[in-house]
């Protein structure tokens, strides 16, 4: 038996179906080609949200930067108190270069010191830190930058509240303390403004000391960072204890 190609059972093979209009003027739906390419979604809409970071990176950055501000402030405080004990030798070295301490009406007179190398840098730093005005300016610059960072972090904290996981009490407390420190640091420029016209405010002396109001942001953040460190250590020890008690559950999970 011989079959001819293109018989009745092969009619219409390879031809595209033509649109036929029904009685009501509509075009009937064409049958779908089972061999047509179907676009498979490789990334559902919820996958991006699932992979989105839920950690509070802005609070972690705030704590790191505030730690640096505290470190600089404590270093300046220690330097002021150490230099007070060596102020006699520092002032003697300055006077040997032809500059009287009583004539230092401003810090610009330090440029007249004719000592080269590290000795000049040490003398300039010593004289500057023994001036109450210069010390307050140093703290105002450090905490002014810290306040700017705190404002940016606070804005980011509230803007990302819907995208991030709920904040812990320590993270909320960090934002509150940062806002409180902004209010406290207003005293630094206020002190400079009120005492800036007095020459004694800028003249270095052995009686220089850092004001409690100037040190208040440092004290507040130091206490908070200490509490945060203790809580972090306790949390890490609890997690380690659970891992030691249930090692198989940790591996399975």
PDB file of C-alpha atoms in Angstrom:
ATOM      1  CA  UNK A   1       0.000   0.000   0.000  1.00  0.00           C
ATOM      2  CA  UNK A   2       1.388   3.329  -1.085  1.00  0.00           C
ATOM      3  CA  UNK A   3       0.604   6.567   0.775  1.00  0.00           C
ATOM      4  CA  UNK A   4       0.938   9.787  -1.090  1.00  0.00           C
ATOM      5  CA  UNK A   5       2.374  12.827   0.708  1.00  0.00           C
ATOM      6  CA  UNK A   6      -0.141  15.538   1.096  1.00  0.00           C
ATOM      7  CA  UNK A   7      -3.148  13.344   1.339  1.00  0.00           C
ATOM      8  CA  UNK A   8      -6.375  14.350   2.989  1.00  0.00           C
ATOM      9  CA  UNK A   9      -5.015  13.728   6.439  1.00  0.00           C
ATOM     10  CA  UNK A  10      -2.115  16.163   5.842  1.00  0.00           C
ATOM     11  CA  UNK A  11      -4.149  19.062   4.562  1.00  0.00           C
ATOM     12  CA  UNK A  12      -3.489  22.324   6.312  1.00  0.00           C
ATOM     13  CA  UNK A  13      -0.175  21.136   7.768  1.00  0.00           C
ATOM     14  CA  UNK A  14       2.251  24.047   8.208  1.00  0.00           C
ATOM     15  CA  UNK A  15      -0.394  26.658   7.390  1.00  0.00           C
ATOM     16  CA  UNK A  16      -1.226  29.419   9.843  1.00  0.00           C
ATOM     17  CA  UNK A  17      -4.884  29.457  10.894  1.00  0.00           C
ATOM     18  CA  UNK A  18      -6.775  32.335   9.444  1.00  0.00           C
ATOM     19  CA  UNK A  19      -8.941  34.560  11.544  1.00  0.00           C
ATOM     20  CA  UNK A  20     -12.588  33.827  11.083  1.00  0.00           C
ATOM     21  CA  UNK A  21     -15.250  36.231  12.145  1.00  0.00           C
ATOM     22  CA  UNK A  22     -18.211  34.813  14.002  1.00  0.00           C
ATOM     23  CA  UNK A  23     -21.818  35.690  13.620  1.00  0.00           C
ATOM     24  CA  UNK A  24     -21.680  38.470  16.188  1.00  0.00           C
ATOM     25  CA  UNK A  25     -18.562  40.044  14.606  1.00  0.00           C
ATOM     26  CA  UNK A  26     -16.081  38.744  17.179  1.00  0.00           C
ATOM     27  CA  UNK A  27     -12.962  36.749  16.453  1.00  0.00           C
ATOM     28  CA  UNK A  28     -12.952  33.384  18.190  1.00  0.00           C
ATOM     29  CA  UNK A  29      -9.927  32.597  20.382  1.00  0.00           C
ATOM     30  CA  UNK A  30      -7.243  30.699  18.559  1.00  0.00           C
ATOM     31  CA  UNK A  31      -5.900  27.499  20.091  1.00  0.00           C
ATOM     32  CA  UNK A  32      -2.473  27.921  21.770  1.00  0.00           C
ATOM     33  CA  UNK A  33       0.537  26.299  20.189  1.00  0.00           C
ATOM     34  CA  UNK A  34       1.857  23.662  22.644  1.00  0.00           C
ATOM     35  CA  UNK A  35       5.362  24.082  21.185  1.00  0.00           C
ATOM     36  CA  UNK A  36       5.529  27.874  21.562  1.00  0.00           C
ATOM     37  CA  UNK A  37       8.133  29.441  23.874  1.00  0.00           C
ATOM     38  CA  UNK A  38       6.678  30.393  27.237  1.00  0.00           C
ATOM     39  CA  UNK A  39       8.420  33.070  29.338  1.00  0.00           C
ATOM     40  CA  UNK A  40       9.116  31.642  32.776  1.00  0.00           C
ATOM     41  CA  UNK A  41       9.613  34.295  35.513  1.00  0.00           C
ATOM     42  CA  UNK A  42      13.030  33.758  37.023  1.00  0.00           C
ATOM     43  CA  UNK A  43      12.622  36.310  39.837  1.00  0.00           C
ATOM     44  CA  UNK A  44       9.195  36.709  41.422  1.00  0.00           C
ATOM     45  CA  UNK A  45       8.151  40.052  42.781  1.00  0.00           C
ATOM     46  CA  UNK A  46       8.510  38.908  46.381  1.00  0.00           C
ATOM     47  CA  UNK A  47      12.032  37.560  45.913  1.00  0.00           C
ATOM     48  CA  UNK A  48      13.577  41.042  46.070  1.00  0.00           C
ATOM     49  CA  UNK A  49      11.844  41.746  49.357  1.00  0.00           C
ATOM     50  CA  UNK A  50      12.951  38.412  50.783  1.00  0.00           C
ATOM     51  CA  UNK A  51      16.571  39.092  49.893  1.00  0.00           C
ATOM     52  CA  UNK A  52      16.444  42.683  51.112  1.00  0.00           C
ATOM     53  CA  UNK A  53      18.636  43.371  54.132  1.00  0.00           C
ATOM     54  CA  UNK A  54      16.668  43.607  57.343  1.00  0.00           C
ATOM     55  CA  UNK A  55      19.494  44.756  59.599  1.00  0.00           C
ATOM     56  CA  UNK A  56      19.779  48.268  60.966  1.00  0.00           C
ATOM     57  CA  UNK A  57      23.022  49.277  59.275  1.00  0.00           C
ATOM     58  CA  UNK A  58      22.428  52.956  59.997  1.00  0.00           C
ATOM     59  CA  UNK A  59      22.430  52.357  63.755  1.00  0.00           C
ATOM     60  CA  UNK A  60      25.616  50.284  63.506  1.00  0.00           C
ATOM     61  CA  UNK A  61      27.308  53.095  61.561  1.00  0.00           C
ATOM     62  CA  UNK A  62      26.082  55.617  64.166  1.00  0.00           C
ATOM     63  CA  UNK A  63      27.608  53.611  67.013  1.00  0.00           C
ATOM     64  CA  UNK A  64      30.955  53.260  65.232  1.00  0.00           C
ATOM     65  CA  UNK A  65      31.194  56.978  64.456  1.00  0.00           C
ATOM     66  CA  UNK A  66      30.088  57.972  67.960  1.00  0.00           C
ATOM     67  CA  UNK A  67      32.760  55.667  69.354  1.00  0.00           C
ATOM     68  CA  UNK A  68      35.347  57.562  67.311  1.00  0.00           C
ATOM     69  CA  UNK A  69      33.992  60.900  68.596  1.00  0.00           C
ATOM     70  CA  UNK A  70      34.181  59.631  72.181  1.00  0.00           C
ATOM     71  CA  UNK A  71      37.700  58.348  71.596  1.00  0.00           C
ATOM     72  CA  UNK A  72      38.895  61.728  70.281  1.00  0.00           C
ATOM     73  CA  UNK A  73      37.183  63.588  73.113  1.00  0.00           C
ATOM     74  CA  UNK A  74      38.679  61.350  75.801  1.00  0.00           C
ATOM     75  CA  UNK A  75      42.114  61.666  74.174  1.00  0.00           C
ATOM     76  CA  UNK A  76      41.832  65.470  74.239  1.00  0.00           C
ATOM     77  CA  UNK A  77      40.703  65.389  77.878  1.00  0.00           C
ATOM     78  CA  UNK A  78      43.666  63.216  78.886  1.00  0.00           C
ATOM     79  CA  UNK A  79      46.048  65.425  76.890  1.00  0.00           C
ATOM     80  CA  UNK A  80      44.791  68.579  78.625  1.00  0.00           C
ATOM     81  CA  UNK A  81      45.259  67.090  82.093  1.00  0.00           C
ATOM     82  CA  UNK A  82      48.702  65.677  81.252  1.00  0.00           C
ATOM     83  CA  UNK A  83      49.889  68.962  79.749  1.00  0.00           C
ATOM     84  CA  UNK A  84      48.807  70.838  82.850  1.00  0.00           C
ATOM     85  CA  UNK A  85      51.474  68.969  84.821  1.00  0.00           C
ATOM     86  CA  UNK A  86      54.144  69.791  82.213  1.00  0.00           C
ATOM     87  CA  UNK A  87      52.969  73.333  81.516  1.00  0.00           C
ATOM     88  CA  UNK A  88      56.025  74.834  83.248  1.00  0.00           C
ATOM     89  CA  UNK A  89      58.510  73.283  80.849  1.00  0.00           C
ATOM     90  CA  UNK A  90      56.263  74.018  77.869  1.00  0.00           C
ATOM     91  CA  UNK A  91      55.933  77.682  78.773  1.00  0.00           C
ATOM     92  CA  UNK A  92      59.680  77.911  79.411  1.00  0.00           C
ATOM     93  CA  UNK A  93      60.379  76.566  75.927  1.00  0.00           C
ATOM     94  CA  UNK A  94      57.961  79.079  74.429  1.00  0.00           C
ATOM     95  CA  UNK A  95      59.480  82.004  76.331  1.00  0.00           C
ATOM     96  CA  UNK A  96      62.978  80.953  75.260  1.00  0.00           C
ATOM     97  CA  UNK A  97      61.820  81.545  71.697  1.00  0.00           C
ATOM     98  CA  UNK A  98      60.993  85.166  72.493  1.00  0.00           C
ATOM     99  CA  UNK A  99      57.270  84.824  73.092  1.00  0.00           C
ATOM    100  CA  UNK A 100      55.703  85.651  76.450  1.00  0.00           C
ATOM    101  CA  UNK A 101      52.699  83.657  77.505  1.00  0.00           C
ATOM    102  CA  UNK A 102      50.993  86.793  78.751  1.00  0.00           C
ATOM    103  CA  UNK A 103      51.274  88.341  75.286  1.00  0.00           C
ATOM    104  CA  UNK A 104      49.394  85.517  73.582  1.00  0.00           C
ATOM    105  CA  UNK A 105      46.194  87.402  72.875  1.00  0.00           C
ATOM    106  CA  UNK A 106      45.286  84.892  70.200  1.00  0.00           C
ATOM    107  CA  UNK A 107      46.509  81.577  68.878  1.00  0.00           C
ATOM    108  CA  UNK A 108      47.991  83.276  65.809  1.00  0.00           C
ATOM    109  CA  UNK A 109      51.048  84.226  67.897  1.00  0.00           C
ATOM    110  CA  UNK A 110      52.093  80.576  67.985  1.00  0.00           C
ATOM    111  CA  UNK A 111      53.323  80.961  64.406  1.00  0.00           C
ATOM    112  CA  UNK A 112      56.179  83.111  65.695  1.00  0.00           C
ATOM    113  CA  UNK A 113      57.781  80.151  67.496  1.00  0.00           C
ATOM    114  CA  UNK A 114      61.126  79.474  65.818  1.00  0.00           C
ATOM    115  CA  UNK A 115      61.527  75.787  66.572  1.00  0.00           C
ATOM    116  CA  UNK A 116      61.694  73.207  63.840  1.00  0.00           C
ATOM    117  CA  UNK A 117      60.569  69.611  63.497  1.00  0.00           C
ATOM    118  CA  UNK A 118      58.505  67.678  65.985  1.00  0.00           C
ATOM    119  CA  UNK A 119      59.371  70.089  68.804  1.00  0.00           C
ATOM    120  CA  UNK A 120      57.429  72.862  67.073  1.00  0.00           C
ATOM    121  CA  UNK A 121      54.433  70.602  66.531  1.00  0.00           C
ATOM    122  CA  UNK A 122      54.521  69.519  70.167  1.00  0.00           C
ATOM    123  CA  UNK A 123      54.761  73.110  71.419  1.00  0.00           C
ATOM    124  CA  UNK A 124      51.913  74.281  69.207  1.00  0.00           C
ATOM    125  CA  UNK A 125      49.734  71.366  70.305  1.00  0.00           C
ATOM    126  CA  UNK A 126      50.652  71.908  73.956  1.00  0.00           C
ATOM    127  CA  UNK A 127      49.915  75.625  73.886  1.00  0.00           C
ATOM    128  CA  UNK A 128      46.667  75.089  71.979  1.00  0.00           C
ATOM    129  CA  UNK A 129      45.359  72.446  74.389  1.00  0.00           C
ATOM    130  CA  UNK A 130      46.306  74.622  77.365  1.00  0.00           C
ATOM    131  CA  UNK A 131      43.986  77.305  76.049  1.00  0.00           C
ATOM    132  CA  UNK A 132      40.409  76.916  77.242  1.00  0.00           C
ATOM    133  CA  UNK A 133      39.082  78.537  74.091  1.00  0.00           C
ATOM    134  CA  UNK A 134      41.093  76.321  71.759  1.00  0.00           C
ATOM    135  CA  UNK A 135      40.059  73.194  73.658  1.00  0.00           C
ATOM    136  CA  UNK A 136      36.383  74.158  73.422  1.00  0.00           C
ATOM    137  CA  UNK A 137      36.741  74.839  69.701  1.00  0.00           C
ATOM    138  CA  UNK A 138      38.269  71.377  69.251  1.00  0.00           C
ATOM    139  CA  UNK A 139      35.329  69.749  71.037  1.00  0.00           C
ATOM    140  CA  UNK A 140      32.858  71.876  69.080  1.00  0.00           C
ATOM    141  CA  UNK A 141      34.316  70.685  65.760  1.00  0.00           C
ATOM    142  CA  UNK A 142      34.351  67.009  66.780  1.00  0.00           C
ATOM    143  CA  UNK A 143      30.806  66.995  68.119  1.00  0.00           C
ATOM    144  CA  UNK A 144      29.548  69.255  65.341  1.00  0.00           C
ATOM    145  CA  UNK A 145      30.523  66.570  62.844  1.00  0.00           C
ATOM    146  CA  UNK A 146      29.014  63.937  65.139  1.00  0.00           C
ATOM    147  CA  UNK A 147      25.740  65.890  65.293  1.00  0.00           C
ATOM    148  CA  UNK A 148      25.578  66.116  61.504  1.00  0.00           C
ATOM    149  CA  UNK A 149      26.052  62.345  61.274  1.00  0.00           C
ATOM    150  CA  UNK A 150      23.400  61.816  63.947  1.00  0.00           C
ATOM    151  CA  UNK A 151      20.884  63.920  62.001  1.00  0.00           C
ATOM    152  CA  UNK A 152      21.489  61.978  58.775  1.00  0.00           C
ATOM    153  CA  UNK A 153      21.249  58.639  60.591  1.00  0.00           C
ATOM    154  CA  UNK A 154      18.024  59.676  62.326  1.00  0.00           C
ATOM    155  CA  UNK A 155      16.439  60.622  58.992  1.00  0.00           C
ATOM    156  CA  UNK A 156      17.526  57.293  57.500  1.00  0.00           C
ATOM    157  CA  UNK A 157      16.263  55.456  60.589  1.00  0.00           C
ATOM    158  CA  UNK A 158      12.708  56.735  60.172  1.00  0.00           C
ATOM    159  CA  UNK A 159      12.673  56.500  56.370  1.00  0.00           C
ATOM    160  CA  UNK A 160      13.712  52.820  56.425  1.00  0.00           C
ATOM    161  CA  UNK A 161      11.374  51.825  59.245  1.00  0.00           C
ATOM    162  CA  UNK A 162       9.025  50.023  56.845  1.00  0.00           C
ATOM    163  CA  UNK A 163      11.841  48.165  55.045  1.00  0.00           C
ATOM    164  CA  UNK A 164      13.911  47.112  58.038  1.00  0.00           C
ATOM    165  CA  UNK A 165      13.138  44.802  60.900  1.00  0.00           C
ATOM    166  CA  UNK A 166      11.658  46.348  64.049  1.00  0.00           C
ATOM    167  CA  UNK A 167      14.253  48.261  66.038  1.00  0.00           C
ATOM    168  CA  UNK A 168      15.441  46.872  69.361  1.00  0.00           C
ATOM    169  CA  UNK A 169      15.199  48.978  72.544  1.00  0.00           C
ATOM    170  CA  UNK A 170      18.956  49.645  72.404  1.00  0.00           C
ATOM    171  CA  UNK A 171      18.682  50.912  68.814  1.00  0.00           C
ATOM    172  CA  UNK A 172      15.795  53.230  69.703  1.00  0.00           C
ATOM    173  CA  UNK A 173      17.781  54.445  72.718  1.00  0.00           C
ATOM    174  CA  UNK A 174      20.764  55.192  70.446  1.00  0.00           C
ATOM    175  CA  UNK A 175      18.604  57.496  68.308  1.00  0.00           C
ATOM    176  CA  UNK A 176      17.201  59.226  71.412  1.00  0.00           C
ATOM    177  CA  UNK A 177      20.688  59.778  72.853  1.00  0.00           C
ATOM    178  CA  UNK A 178      21.931  61.151  69.534  1.00  0.00           C
ATOM    179  CA  UNK A 179      19.110  63.695  69.497  1.00  0.00           C
ATOM    180  CA  UNK A 180      19.808  64.601  73.122  1.00  0.00           C
ATOM    181  CA  UNK A 181      23.508  65.061  72.409  1.00  0.00           C
ATOM    182  CA  UNK A 182      22.623  67.479  69.599  1.00  0.00           C
ATOM    183  CA  UNK A 183      20.779  69.651  72.127  1.00  0.00           C
ATOM    184  CA  UNK A 184      23.634  69.432  74.646  1.00  0.00           C
ATOM    185  CA  UNK A 185      26.368  70.369  72.170  1.00  0.00           C
ATOM    186  CA  UNK A 186      24.697  73.735  71.559  1.00  0.00           C
ATOM    187  CA  UNK A 187      26.462  74.865  74.746  1.00  0.00           C
ATOM    188  CA  UNK A 188      29.884  74.659  73.070  1.00  0.00           C
ATOM    189  CA  UNK A 189      29.349  77.405  70.444  1.00  0.00           C
ATOM    190  CA  UNK A 190      27.399  79.364  73.058  1.00  0.00           C
ATOM    191  CA  UNK A 191      30.423  79.331  75.389  1.00  0.00           C
ATOM    192  CA  UNK A 192      32.751  80.388  72.567  1.00  0.00           C
ATOM    193  CA  UNK A 193      30.391  83.223  71.606  1.00  0.00           C
ATOM    194  CA  UNK A 194      30.028  84.581  75.122  1.00  0.00           C
ATOM    195  CA  UNK A 195      33.707  84.287  76.148  1.00  0.00           C
ATOM    196  CA  UNK A 196      35.378  84.834  72.790  1.00  0.00           C
ATOM    197  CA  UNK A 197      35.966  88.560  73.401  1.00  0.00           C
ATOM    198  CA  UNK A 198      37.848  87.911  76.621  1.00  0.00           C
ATOM    199  CA  UNK A 199      41.627  87.588  76.043  1.00  0.00           C
ATOM    200  CA  UNK A 200      42.041  85.331  79.068  1.00  0.00           C
ATOM    201  CA  UNK A 201      39.763  82.791  77.396  1.00  0.00           C
ATOM    202  CA  UNK A 202      42.384  82.259  74.659  1.00  0.00           C
ATOM    203  CA  UNK A 203      45.609  82.677  76.660  1.00  0.00           C
ATOM    204  CA  UNK A 204      47.116  79.257  77.526  1.00  0.00           C
ATOM    205  CA  UNK A 205      47.521  78.562  81.208  1.00  0.00           C
ATOM    206  CA  UNK A 206      48.147  75.787  83.677  1.00  0.00           C
ATOM    207  CA  UNK A 207      44.626  76.211  85.073  1.00  0.00           C
ATOM    208  CA  UNK A 208      42.912  75.105  81.875  1.00  0.00           C
ATOM    209  CA  UNK A 209      40.269  72.413  82.349  1.00  0.00           C
ATOM    210  CA  UNK A 210      37.475  71.040  80.202  1.00  0.00           C
ATOM    211  CA  UNK A 211      33.998  72.134  81.283  1.00  0.00           C
ATOM    212  CA  UNK A 212      31.474  69.533  82.412  1.00  0.00           C
ATOM    213  CA  UNK A 213      28.997  70.791  79.800  1.00  0.00           C
ATOM    214  CA  UNK A 214      31.609  70.340  77.095  1.00  0.00           C
ATOM    215  CA  UNK A 215      32.301  66.793  78.274  1.00  0.00           C
ATOM    216  CA  UNK A 216      28.615  65.902  78.760  1.00  0.00           C
ATOM    217  CA  UNK A 217      28.050  64.363  75.257  1.00  0.00           C
ATOM    218  CA  UNK A 218      31.192  62.290  75.750  1.00  0.00           C
ATOM    219  CA  UNK A 219      29.997  61.070  79.143  1.00  0.00           C
ATOM    220  CA  UNK A 220      26.519  60.181  77.852  1.00  0.00           C
ATOM    221  CA  UNK A 221      27.796  58.253  74.849  1.00  0.00           C
ATOM    222  CA  UNK A 222      30.478  56.531  76.930  1.00  0.00           C
ATOM    223  CA  UNK A 223      27.831  55.179  79.313  1.00  0.00           C
ATOM    224  CA  UNK A 224      25.619  54.056  76.426  1.00  0.00           C
ATOM    225  CA  UNK A 225      28.448  52.350  74.550  1.00  0.00           C
ATOM    226  CA  UNK A 226      29.454  50.524  77.726  1.00  0.00           C
ATOM    227  CA  UNK A 227      25.874  49.269  78.221  1.00  0.00           C
ATOM    228  CA  UNK A 228      25.665  48.278  74.543  1.00  0.00           C
ATOM    229  CA  UNK A 229      28.935  46.340  74.806  1.00  0.00           C
ATOM    230  CA  UNK A 230      27.759  44.477  77.920  1.00  0.00           C
ATOM    231  CA  UNK A 231      24.443  43.553  76.256  1.00  0.00           C
ATOM    232  CA  UNK A 232      26.242  42.396  73.096  1.00  0.00           C
ATOM    233  CA  UNK A 233      28.567  40.148  75.145  1.00  0.00           C
ATOM    234  CA  UNK A 234      25.642  38.661  77.080  1.00  0.00           C
ATOM    235  CA  UNK A 235      23.729  38.010  73.837  1.00  0.00           C
ATOM    236  CA  UNK A 236      26.753  36.345  72.241  1.00  0.00           C
ATOM    237  CA  UNK A 237      27.275  34.127  75.296  1.00  0.00           C
ATOM    238  CA  UNK A 238      23.610  33.058  75.256  1.00  0.00           C
ATOM    239  CA  UNK A 239      23.807  32.110  71.582  1.00  0.00           C
ATOM    240  CA  UNK A 240      27.004  30.183  72.181  1.00  0.00           C
ATOM    241  CA  UNK A 241      25.432  28.359  75.128  1.00  0.00           C
ATOM    242  CA  UNK A 242      22.448  27.312  73.019  1.00  0.00           C
ATOM    243  CA  UNK A 243      24.764  26.086  70.276  1.00  0.00           C
ATOM    244  CA  UNK A 244      26.719  23.982  72.774  1.00  0.00           C
ATOM    245  CA  UNK A 245      23.582  22.457  74.307  1.00  0.00           C
ATOM    246  CA  UNK A 246      21.841  21.680  70.999  1.00  0.00           C
ATOM    247  CA  UNK A 247      24.593  21.183  68.404  1.00  0.00           C
ATOM    248  CA  UNK A 248      22.518  18.852  66.227  1.00  0.00           C
ATOM    249  CA  UNK A 249      19.582  21.271  66.076  1.00  0.00           C
ATOM    250  CA  UNK A 250      21.910  24.082  65.049  1.00  0.00           C
ATOM    251  CA  UNK A 251      23.395  21.958  62.259  1.00  0.00           C
ATOM    252  CA  UNK A 252      19.981  20.855  60.999  1.00  0.00           C
ATOM    253  CA  UNK A 253      18.617  24.405  61.065  1.00  0.00           C
TER     254      UNK A 253
END
